[in-house]
Amino acid sequence: MSLVFGKPRAGSGPQSAPLEVNLAILGRRGAGKSALTVKFLTRRFISEYDPNLEDTYSSEETVDHQPVHLRVMDTADPDTPRNCERYLNWAHAFLVVYSMDSRQSFKDSSSYLELLALHAKETQRSSPALLLGNKLDMAQYSTTSAFPSWDSDIHQMTFDLSSLSPQGHRVLRAESCLLSFHLGWEDTWAPSEGQSAAAQKSLLTICVSSPVRGGWVSGETASPGLSPADGLAAPVLL
Ligand SMILES: Nc1nc2c(ncn2[C@@H]2O[C@H](COP(=O)(O)OP(=O)(O)OP(=O)(O)O)[C@@H](O)[C@H]2O)c(=O)[nH]1
């Protein structure tokens, strides 16, 4: 089943065919994938939905004056990545979600990141990946939420993935909570040698939904090195 949110915006006529962008949301059970999916697409938090349902949703968006047909697959792997081809071969971009009040959830996210890195290596096609810490509101109540090593863990993962797929597979850290969504752009990029953070950032254009501020916030311009056929030269909507 596919559900459609939003309406086609002005300028999305036949003369400007929308860019098709497929986004897969991955992560451990209970990380908040469904909640995020619903929140991104409806701009509000909804707690009543079937958490076990794997579904694909569609939304017509306008990003940087360009119509984008966004499809979001809210995946539901049992405990670890399973039958991954269904999203690996489908998605142009990946959002890996962990719950900030669960270290296990964070650890499990690395199996998804490794899977993405391996897939990029095997297919010689890298796709943008965003690592997102969800349930920021819960992290403050968790006795283990301080997790002093998390930052170094994350930087380690960023480094590992960058070396596996230096052409565009990047991991960003983001944090979200029930009512707000914040993407820590500035301090999360780990530039590889000889590359400025700004140059790395321009490898992707990622637009982030911000229900609190309203509207869409877009990132940097896309890299000329990425081909439109890959669905990456134009904005990727998260
Ligand atoms: N406090 C808090 N709870 C959240 C947040 N996001 C999701 N939840 C709750 O966490 C639980 C799990 O969320 P889901 O969206 O079902 O998680 P999921 O990753 O889709 O889980 P599966 O479908 O089992 O893979 C639900 O009870 C949500 O209401 C958040 O930001 N803060």
PDB file of C-alpha atoms and ligand atoms in Angstrom:
ATOM      1  CA  MET A   1       0.000   0.000   0.000  1.00  0.00           C
ATOM      2  CA  SER A   2       1.186   3.481  -0.715  1.00  0.00           C
ATOM      3  CA  LEU A   3      -0.150   6.548   0.996  1.00  0.00           C
ATOM      4  CA  VAL A   4       0.048   9.997  -0.505  1.00  0.00           C
ATOM      5  CA  PHE A   5       0.641  13.126   1.533  1.00  0.00           C
ATOM      6  CA  GLY A   6       0.655  16.712   0.304  1.00  0.00           C
ATOM      7  CA  LYS A   7      -0.465  18.161  -2.969  1.00  0.00           C
ATOM      8  CA  PRO A   8       1.371  18.947  -6.145  1.00  0.00           C
ATOM      9  CA  ARG A   9       2.706  22.488  -5.825  1.00  0.00           C
ATOM     10  CA  ALA A  10       2.731  25.268  -8.361  1.00  0.00           C
ATOM     11  CA  GLY A  11       5.359  24.735 -11.025  1.00  0.00           C
ATOM     12  CA  SER A  12       5.053  20.978 -10.978  1.00  0.00           C
ATOM     13  CA  GLY A  13       3.326  20.790 -14.353  1.00  0.00           C
ATOM     14  CA  PRO A  14       4.249  18.473 -17.174  1.00  0.00           C
ATOM     15  CA  GLN A  15       6.904  20.938 -18.365  1.00  0.00           C
ATOM     16  CA  SER A  16       8.849  20.280 -15.156  1.00  0.00           C
ATOM     17  CA  ALA A  17       8.607  16.611 -14.367  1.00  0.00           C
ATOM     18  CA  PRO A  18       9.271  16.068 -10.687  1.00  0.00           C
ATOM     19  CA  LEU A  19      12.492  14.495  -9.639  1.00  0.00           C
ATOM     20  CA  GLU A  20      11.870  11.040  -8.210  1.00  0.00           C
ATOM     21  CA  VAL A  21      13.569  10.458  -4.874  1.00  0.00           C
ATOM     22  CA  ASN A  22      13.289   7.243  -2.886  1.00  0.00           C
ATOM     23  CA  LEU A  23      14.259   7.359   0.761  1.00  0.00           C
ATOM     24  CA  ALA A  24      14.507   4.275   3.001  1.00  0.00           C
ATOM     25  CA  ILE A  25      14.312   4.689   6.762  1.00  0.00           C
ATOM     26  CA  LEU A  26      16.310   2.018   8.568  1.00  0.00           C
ATOM     27  CA  GLY A  27      17.059   1.154  12.164  1.00  0.00           C
ATOM     28  CA  ARG A  28      16.399  -1.069  15.123  1.00  0.00           C
ATOM     29  CA  ARG A  29      12.858  -1.827  16.202  1.00  0.00           C
ATOM     30  CA  GLY A  30      11.409   0.937  18.299  1.00  0.00           C
ATOM     31  CA  ALA A  31      13.969   3.531  17.224  1.00  0.00           C
ATOM     32  CA  GLY A  32      11.127   5.697  16.025  1.00  0.00           C
ATOM     33  CA  LYS A  33      11.212   5.159  12.256  1.00  0.00           C
ATOM     34  CA  SER A  34       7.447   5.146  11.839  1.00  0.00           C
ATOM     35  CA  ALA A  35       7.006   8.134  14.131  1.00  0.00           C
ATOM     36  CA  LEU A  36       9.594  10.084  12.158  1.00  0.00           C
ATOM     37  CA  THR A  37       8.106   9.080   8.844  1.00  0.00           C
ATOM     38  CA  VAL A  38       4.677  10.234   9.882  1.00  0.00           C
ATOM     39  CA  LYS A  39       6.104  13.381  11.414  1.00  0.00           C
ATOM     40  CA  PHE A  40       8.085  14.277   8.308  1.00  0.00           C
ATOM     41  CA  LEU A  41       5.136  13.791   6.046  1.00  0.00           C
ATOM     42  CA  THR A  42       2.351  15.267   8.123  1.00  0.00           C
ATOM     43  CA  ARG A  43       4.443  17.826  10.090  1.00  0.00           C
ATOM     44  CA  ARG A  44       3.119  16.506  13.353  1.00  0.00           C
ATOM     45  CA  PHE A  45       3.700  13.665  15.766  1.00  0.00           C
ATOM     46  CA  ILE A  46       1.112  10.924  15.668  1.00  0.00           C
ATOM     47  CA  SER A  47       1.318   8.112  18.190  1.00  0.00           C
ATOM     48  CA  GLU A  48      -1.431   5.912  16.797  1.00  0.00           C
ATOM     49  CA  TYR A  49      -0.311   3.800  13.893  1.00  0.00           C
ATOM     50  CA  ASP A  50       0.659   0.204  13.293  1.00  0.00           C
ATOM     51  CA  PRO A  51       4.357   0.024  14.237  1.00  0.00           C
ATOM     52  CA  ASN A  52       4.864  -3.345  12.538  1.00  0.00           C
ATOM     53  CA  LEU A  53       3.681  -2.227   9.165  1.00  0.00           C
ATOM     54  CA  GLU A  54       6.302  -1.747   6.476  1.00  0.00           C
ATOM     55  CA  ASP A  55       4.940   0.765   4.073  1.00  0.00           C
ATOM     56  CA  THR A  56       5.902   3.244   1.407  1.00  0.00           C
ATOM     57  CA  TYR A  57       4.526   6.757   1.443  1.00  0.00           C
ATOM     58  CA  SER A  58       4.558   9.398  -1.248  1.00  0.00           C
ATOM     59  CA  SER A  59       4.717  13.122  -0.981  1.00  0.00           C
ATOM     60  CA  GLU A  60       4.864  15.899  -3.563  1.00  0.00           C
ATOM     61  CA  GLU A  61       7.329  18.513  -2.405  1.00  0.00           C
ATOM     62  CA  THR A  62       9.047  21.552  -3.786  1.00  0.00           C
ATOM     63  CA  VAL A  63      12.718  21.841  -3.006  1.00  0.00           C
ATOM     64  CA  ASP A  64      14.765  24.777  -4.208  1.00  0.00           C
ATOM     65  CA  HIS A  65      11.936  25.662  -6.618  1.00  0.00           C
ATOM     66  CA  GLN A  66      12.041  22.180  -8.082  1.00  0.00           C
ATOM     67  CA  PRO A  67       9.194  19.691  -7.838  1.00  0.00           C
ATOM     68  CA  VAL A  68      10.210  16.490  -6.103  1.00  0.00           C
ATOM     69  CA  HIS A  69       8.202  13.309  -5.877  1.00  0.00           C
ATOM     70  CA  LEU A  70       9.407  11.808  -2.620  1.00  0.00           C
ATOM     71  CA  ARG A  71       8.764   8.196  -1.683  1.00  0.00           C
ATOM     72  CA  VAL A  72       9.575   7.142   1.849  1.00  0.00           C
ATOM     73  CA  MET A  73       9.889   3.475   2.790  1.00  0.00           C
ATOM     74  CA  ASP A  74       9.373   2.964   6.500  1.00  0.00           C
ATOM     75  CA  THR A  75      11.120  -0.386   6.877  1.00  0.00           C
ATOM     76  CA  ALA A  76      10.403  -2.965   9.573  1.00  0.00           C
ATOM     77  CA  ASP A  77      13.269  -5.419   9.913  1.00  0.00           C
ATOM     78  CA  PRO A  78      12.761  -7.892  12.769  1.00  0.00           C
ATOM     79  CA  ASP A  79      15.974  -7.344  14.753  1.00  0.00           C
ATOM     80  CA  THR A  80      18.779  -7.050  12.289  1.00  0.00           C
ATOM     81  CA  PRO A  81      18.901  -6.187   8.585  1.00  0.00           C
ATOM     82  CA  ARG A  82      16.949  -8.840   6.598  1.00  0.00           C
ATOM     83  CA  ASN A  83      16.101  -9.211   2.910  1.00  0.00           C
ATOM     84  CA  CYS A  84      17.809  -5.913   2.419  1.00  0.00           C
ATOM     85  CA  GLU A  85      17.641  -5.906  -1.372  1.00  0.00           C
ATOM     86  CA  ARG A  86      14.112  -4.562  -1.174  1.00  0.00           C
ATOM     87  CA  TYR A  87      15.406  -1.217   0.017  1.00  0.00           C
ATOM     88  CA  LEU A  88      19.043  -1.336  -1.085  1.00  0.00           C
ATOM     89  CA  ASN A  89      18.085  -1.563  -4.733  1.00  0.00           C
ATOM     90  CA  TRP A  90      15.212   0.858  -4.401  1.00  0.00           C
ATOM     91  CA  ALA A  91      16.421   3.812  -2.375  1.00  0.00           C
ATOM     92  CA  HIS A  92      18.471   6.792  -3.514  1.00  0.00           C
ATOM     93  CA  ALA A  93      19.129   7.844   0.063  1.00  0.00           C
ATOM     94  CA  PHE A  94      18.991   6.286   3.523  1.00  0.00           C
ATOM     95  CA  LEU A  95      18.071   7.570   6.933  1.00  0.00           C
ATOM     96  CA  VAL A  96      19.446   5.333   9.698  1.00  0.00           C
ATOM     97  CA  VAL A  97      17.643   6.010  12.960  1.00  0.00           C
ATOM     98  CA  TYR A  98      18.678   5.124  16.484  1.00  0.00           C
ATOM     99  CA  SER A  99      17.025   5.938  19.766  1.00  0.00           C
ATOM    100  CA  MET A 100      19.078   8.264  21.916  1.00  0.00           C
ATOM    101  CA  ASP A 101      17.958   6.552  25.107  1.00  0.00           C
ATOM    102  CA  SER A 102      19.299   3.182  24.008  1.00  0.00           C
ATOM    103  CA  ARG A 103      22.920   2.445  23.480  1.00  0.00           C
ATOM    104  CA  GLN A 104      21.979  -0.894  21.895  1.00  0.00           C
ATOM    105  CA  SER A 105      19.896   0.946  19.367  1.00  0.00           C
ATOM    106  CA  PHE A 106      22.901   3.102  18.531  1.00  0.00           C
ATOM    107  CA  LYS A 107      25.165   0.068  18.256  1.00  0.00           C
ATOM    108  CA  ASP A 108      22.681  -1.654  15.974  1.00  0.00           C
ATOM    109  CA  SER A 109      22.646   1.316  13.660  1.00  0.00           C
ATOM    110  CA  SER A 110      26.231   0.530  12.744  1.00  0.00           C
ATOM    111  CA  SER A 111      25.146  -2.761  11.159  1.00  0.00           C
ATOM    112  CA  TYR A 112      22.946  -0.729   8.812  1.00  0.00           C
ATOM    113  CA  LEU A 113      25.725   1.721   8.066  1.00  0.00           C
ATOM    114  CA  GLU A 114      28.099  -1.133   7.343  1.00  0.00           C
ATOM    115  CA  LEU A 115      25.496  -2.720   5.116  1.00  0.00           C
ATOM    116  CA  LEU A 116      25.146   0.535   3.162  1.00  0.00           C
ATOM    117  CA  ALA A 117      28.891   0.891   2.857  1.00  0.00           C
ATOM    118  CA  LEU A 118      29.208  -2.684   1.611  1.00  0.00           C
ATOM    119  CA  HIS A 119      26.412  -2.188  -0.890  1.00  0.00           C
ATOM    120  CA  ALA A 120      28.049   1.018  -2.150  1.00  0.00           C
ATOM    121  CA  LYS A 121      31.308  -0.832  -2.574  1.00  0.00           C
ATOM    122  CA  GLU A 122      29.750  -3.784  -4.387  1.00  0.00           C
ATOM    123  CA  THR A 123      27.625  -1.706  -6.717  1.00  0.00           C
ATOM    124  CA  GLN A 124      30.126   1.129  -7.112  1.00  0.00           C
ATOM    125  CA  ARG A 125      27.288   3.487  -6.342  1.00  0.00           C
ATOM    126  CA  SER A 126      27.269   5.498  -3.192  1.00  0.00           C
ATOM    127  CA  SER A 127      24.132   6.997  -1.753  1.00  0.00           C
ATOM    128  CA  PRO A 128      23.686   9.610   0.916  1.00  0.00           C
ATOM    129  CA  ALA A 129      23.195   8.218   4.386  1.00  0.00           C
ATOM    130  CA  LEU A 130      22.082  10.169   7.393  1.00  0.00           C
ATOM    131  CA  LEU A 131      22.498   8.842  10.911  1.00  0.00           C
ATOM    132  CA  LEU A 132      19.815  10.279  13.089  1.00  0.00           C
ATOM    133  CA  GLY A 133      19.483  10.124  16.862  1.00  0.00           C
ATOM    134  CA  ASN A 134      15.805  10.137  17.731  1.00  0.00           C
ATOM    135  CA  LYS A 135      14.009  10.578  21.082  1.00  0.00           C
ATOM    136  CA  LEU A 136      16.177  13.406  22.255  1.00  0.00           C
ATOM    137  CA  ASP A 137      13.482  14.173  24.816  1.00  0.00           C
ATOM    138  CA  MET A 138      14.010  10.730  26.380  1.00  0.00           C
ATOM    139  CA  ALA A 139      17.792  10.874  26.426  1.00  0.00           C
ATOM    140  CA  GLN A 140      17.802  13.267  29.376  1.00  0.00           C
ATOM    141  CA  TYR A 141      15.900  10.748  31.514  1.00  0.00           C
ATOM    142  CA  SER A 142      18.146   7.841  30.694  1.00  0.00           C
ATOM    143  CA  THR A 143      20.864   7.014  33.208  1.00  0.00           C
ATOM    144  CA  THR A 144      23.116   6.114  30.333  1.00  0.00           C
ATOM    145  CA  SER A 145      22.201   9.021  28.115  1.00  0.00           C
ATOM    146  CA  ALA A 146      25.421  10.928  28.744  1.00  0.00           C
ATOM    147  CA  PHE A 147      27.331   8.187  26.944  1.00  0.00           C
ATOM    148  CA  PRO A 148      30.646  10.015  26.868  1.00  0.00           C
ATOM    149  CA  SER A 149      31.978   7.771  24.139  1.00  0.00           C
ATOM    150  CA  TRP A 150      29.094   8.252  21.750  1.00  0.00           C
ATOM    151  CA  ASP A 151      30.705  11.167  20.018  1.00  0.00           C
ATOM    152  CA  SER A 152      33.911   9.277  19.428  1.00  0.00           C
ATOM    153  CA  ASP A 153      31.900   6.215  18.313  1.00  0.00           C
ATOM    154  CA  ILE A 154      30.098   8.361  15.804  1.00  0.00           C
ATOM    155  CA  HIS A 155      33.260   9.972  14.527  1.00  0.00           C
ATOM    156  CA  GLN A 156      34.804   6.529  14.221  1.00  0.00           C
ATOM    157  CA  MET A 157      31.887   5.322  12.148  1.00  0.00           C
ATOM    158  CA  THR A 158      32.041   8.447  10.015  1.00  0.00           C
ATOM    159  CA  PHE A 159      35.685   7.851   9.368  1.00  0.00           C
ATOM    160  CA  ASP A 160      35.185   4.179   8.543  1.00  0.00           C
ATOM    161  CA  LEU A 161      32.421   4.876   6.069  1.00  0.00           C
ATOM    162  CA  SER A 162      34.261   7.741   4.463  1.00  0.00           C
ATOM    163  CA  SER A 163      37.203   5.522   3.793  1.00  0.00           C
ATOM    164  CA  LEU A 164      34.981   2.791   2.394  1.00  0.00           C
ATOM    165  CA  SER A 165      33.162   5.086   0.052  1.00  0.00           C
ATOM    166  CA  PRO A 166      34.930   8.406  -0.284  1.00  0.00           C
ATOM    167  CA  GLN A 167      32.808   9.633  -3.171  1.00  0.00           C
ATOM    168  CA  GLY A 168      29.759  10.641  -1.268  1.00  0.00           C
ATOM    169  CA  HIS A 169      28.785   8.210   1.416  1.00  0.00           C
ATOM    170  CA  ARG A 170      28.628  10.451   4.410  1.00  0.00           C
ATOM    171  CA  VAL A 171      27.230   9.999   7.830  1.00  0.00           C
ATOM    172  CA  LEU A 172      25.739  12.945   9.614  1.00  0.00           C
ATOM    173  CA  ARG A 173      24.578  13.027  13.128  1.00  0.00           C
ATOM    174  CA  ALA A 174      21.236  14.502  13.788  1.00  0.00           C
ATOM    175  CA  GLU A 175      19.034  14.664  16.799  1.00  0.00           C
ATOM    176  CA  SER A 176      15.341  14.823  17.024  1.00  0.00           C
ATOM    177  CA  CYS A 177      12.672  14.870  19.647  1.00  0.00           C
ATOM    178  CA  LEU A 178       8.926  14.784  19.669  1.00  0.00           C
ATOM    179  CA  LEU A 179       8.364  18.399  18.779  1.00  0.00           C
ATOM    180  CA  SER A 180      11.494  19.573  17.163  1.00  0.00           C
ATOM    181  CA  PHE A 181      14.072  18.391  14.765  1.00  0.00           C
ATOM    182  CA  HIS A 182      17.589  19.602  14.654  1.00  0.00           C
ATOM    183  CA  LEU A 183      20.278  18.609  12.258  1.00  0.00           C
ATOM    184  CA  GLY A 184      23.783  19.214  13.549  1.00  0.00           C
ATOM    185  CA  TRP A 185      25.339  20.081  10.207  1.00  0.00           C
ATOM    186  CA  GLU A 186      28.254  22.145  11.291  1.00  0.00           C
ATOM    187  CA  ASP A 187      30.048  19.922  13.742  1.00  0.00           C
ATOM    188  CA  THR A 188      29.268  16.543  12.298  1.00  0.00           C
ATOM    189  CA  TRP A 189      31.125  16.512   9.037  1.00  0.00           C
ATOM    190  CA  ALA A 190      34.429  14.787   9.212  1.00  0.00           C
ATOM    191  CA  PRO A 191      36.400  16.183   6.293  1.00  0.00           C
ATOM    192  CA  SER A 192      38.782  13.803   4.664  1.00  0.00           C
ATOM    193  CA  GLU A 193      42.306  14.949   4.020  1.00  0.00           C
ATOM    194  CA  GLY A 194      42.534  17.838   1.605  1.00  0.00           C
ATOM    195  CA  GLN A 195      38.808  18.470   1.617  1.00  0.00           C
ATOM    196  CA  SER A 196      37.149  21.292   3.445  1.00  0.00           C
ATOM    197  CA  ALA A 197      33.958  20.621   5.354  1.00  0.00           C
ATOM    198  CA  ALA A 198      32.155  22.949   2.965  1.00  0.00           C
ATOM    199  CA  ALA A 199      33.343  20.964  -0.030  1.00  0.00           C
ATOM    200  CA  GLN A 200      32.186  17.734   1.541  1.00  0.00           C
ATOM    201  CA  LYS A 201      28.900  19.233   2.446  1.00  0.00           C
ATOM    202  CA  SER A 202      28.312  20.228  -1.128  1.00  0.00           C
ATOM    203  CA  LEU A 203      28.514  16.576  -2.147  1.00  0.00           C
ATOM    204  CA  LEU A 204      24.901  16.285  -1.194  1.00  0.00           C
ATOM    205  CA  THR A 205      21.973  18.529  -0.920  1.00  0.00           C
ATOM    206  CA  ILE A 206      19.838  17.320   1.891  1.00  0.00           C
ATOM    207  CA  CYS A 207      16.705  19.080   2.848  1.00  0.00           C
ATOM    208  CA  VAL A 208      15.456  18.666   6.332  1.00  0.00           C
ATOM    209  CA  SER A 209      11.909  18.901   7.477  1.00  0.00           C
ATOM    210  CA  SER A 210      11.497  21.175  10.422  1.00  0.00           C
ATOM    211  CA  PRO A 211       7.938  20.949  11.720  1.00  0.00           C
ATOM    212  CA  VAL A 212       8.558  23.492  14.421  1.00  0.00           C
ATOM    213  CA  ARG A 213       9.965  26.192  12.225  1.00  0.00           C
ATOM    214  CA  GLY A 214       7.669  25.188   9.397  1.00  0.00           C
ATOM    215  CA  GLY A 215       8.605  24.907   5.759  1.00  0.00           C
ATOM    216  CA  TRP A 216      11.653  23.196   4.471  1.00  0.00           C
ATOM    217  CA  VAL A 217      15.240  23.998   5.157  1.00  0.00           C
ATOM    218  CA  SER A 218      17.634  23.118   2.443  1.00  0.00           C
ATOM    219  CA  GLY A 219      21.329  22.402   2.635  1.00  0.00           C
ATOM    220  CA  GLU A 220      24.111  23.183   0.228  1.00  0.00           C
ATOM    221  CA  THR A 221      24.102  22.890  -3.517  1.00  0.00           C
ATOM    222  CA  ALA A 222      24.818  19.536  -5.073  1.00  0.00           C
ATOM    223  CA  SER A 223      28.189  18.513  -6.278  1.00  0.00           C
ATOM    224  CA  PRO A 224      28.756  18.720 -10.038  1.00  0.00           C
ATOM    225  CA  GLY A 225      30.310  15.279  -9.704  1.00  0.00           C
ATOM    226  CA  LEU A 226      26.987  13.630  -8.974  1.00  0.00           C
ATOM    227  CA  SER A 227      24.871  12.665 -11.891  1.00  0.00           C
ATOM    228  CA  PRO A 228      21.137  13.467 -12.063  1.00  0.00           C
ATOM    229  CA  ALA A 229      20.580   9.874 -13.152  1.00  0.00           C
ATOM    230  CA  ASP A 230      21.644   8.829  -9.703  1.00  0.00           C
ATOM    231  CA  GLY A 231      18.962  10.996  -8.240  1.00  0.00           C
ATOM    232  CA  LEU A 232      21.600  12.742  -6.191  1.00  0.00           C
ATOM    233  CA  ALA A 233      22.396  15.910  -8.060  1.00  0.00           C
ATOM    234  CA  ALA A 234      19.124  17.398  -7.029  1.00  0.00           C
ATOM    235  CA  PRO A 235      17.985  17.842  -3.462  1.00  0.00           C
ATOM    236  CA  VAL A 236      17.312  14.808  -1.346  1.00  0.00           C
ATOM    237  CA  LEU A 237      14.433  15.374   0.956  1.00  0.00           C
ATOM    238  CA  LEU A 238      14.419  14.000   4.448  1.00  0.00           C
TER     239      LEU A 238
HETATM  240  N1  LIG B   1       9.436  10.050  23.715  1.00  0.00           N
HETATM  241  C1  LIG B   1       9.509   9.816  22.420  1.00  0.00           C
HETATM  242  N2  LIG B   1       8.936   8.723  21.948  1.00  0.00           N
HETATM  243  C2  LIG B   1       9.032   8.493  20.629  1.00  0.00           C
HETATM  244  C3  LIG B   1       9.718   9.370  19.748  1.00  0.00           C
HETATM  245  N3  LIG B   1       9.653   8.844  18.509  1.00  0.00           N
HETATM  246  C4  LIG B   1       8.959   7.716  18.619  1.00  0.00           C
HETATM  247  N4  LIG B   1       8.588   7.487  19.874  1.00  0.00           N
HETATM  248  C5  LIG B   1       7.843   6.332  20.424  1.00  0.00           C
HETATM  249  O1  LIG B   1       8.696   5.179  20.338  1.00  0.00           O
HETATM  250  C6  LIG B   1       7.923   4.012  20.069  1.00  0.00           C
HETATM  251  C7  LIG B   1       8.466   3.298  18.853  1.00  0.00           C
HETATM  252  O2  LIG B   1       8.301   4.168  17.748  1.00  0.00           O
HETATM  253  P1  LIG B   1       8.092   3.593  16.264  1.00  0.00           P
HETATM  254  O3  LIG B   1       7.978   4.763  15.354  1.00  0.00           O
HETATM  255  O4  LIG B   1       6.989   2.581  16.240  1.00  0.00           O
HETATM  256  O5  LIG B   1       9.482   2.828  16.068  1.00  0.00           O
HETATM  257  P2  LIG B   1       9.944   1.984  14.785  1.00  0.00           P
HETATM  258  O6  LIG B   1      11.409   2.220  14.632  1.00  0.00           O
HETATM  259  O7  LIG B   1       9.099   2.296  13.599  1.00  0.00           O
HETATM  260  O8  LIG B   1       9.704   0.509  15.276  1.00  0.00           O
HETATM  261  P3  LIG B   1       9.387  -0.823  14.377  1.00  0.00           P
HETATM  262  O9  LIG B   1       8.256  -0.493  13.469  1.00  0.00           O
HETATM  263  O10 LIG B   1       9.057  -1.866  15.388  1.00  0.00           O
HETATM  264  O11 LIG B   1      10.646  -1.136  13.617  1.00  0.00           O
HETATM  265  C8  LIG B   1       6.477   4.494  19.896  1.00  0.00           C
HETATM  266  O12 LIG B   1       5.803   4.281  21.124  1.00  0.00           O
HETATM  267  C9  LIG B   1       6.619   5.977  19.616  1.00  0.00           C
HETATM  268  O13 LIG B   1       5.491   6.718  20.039  1.00  0.00           O
HETATM  269  C10 LIG B   1      10.338  10.541  20.302  1.00  0.00           C
HETATM  270  O14 LIG B   1      10.970  11.366  19.632  1.00  0.00           O
HETATM  271  N5  LIG B   1      10.198  10.700  21.645  1.00  0.00           N
END
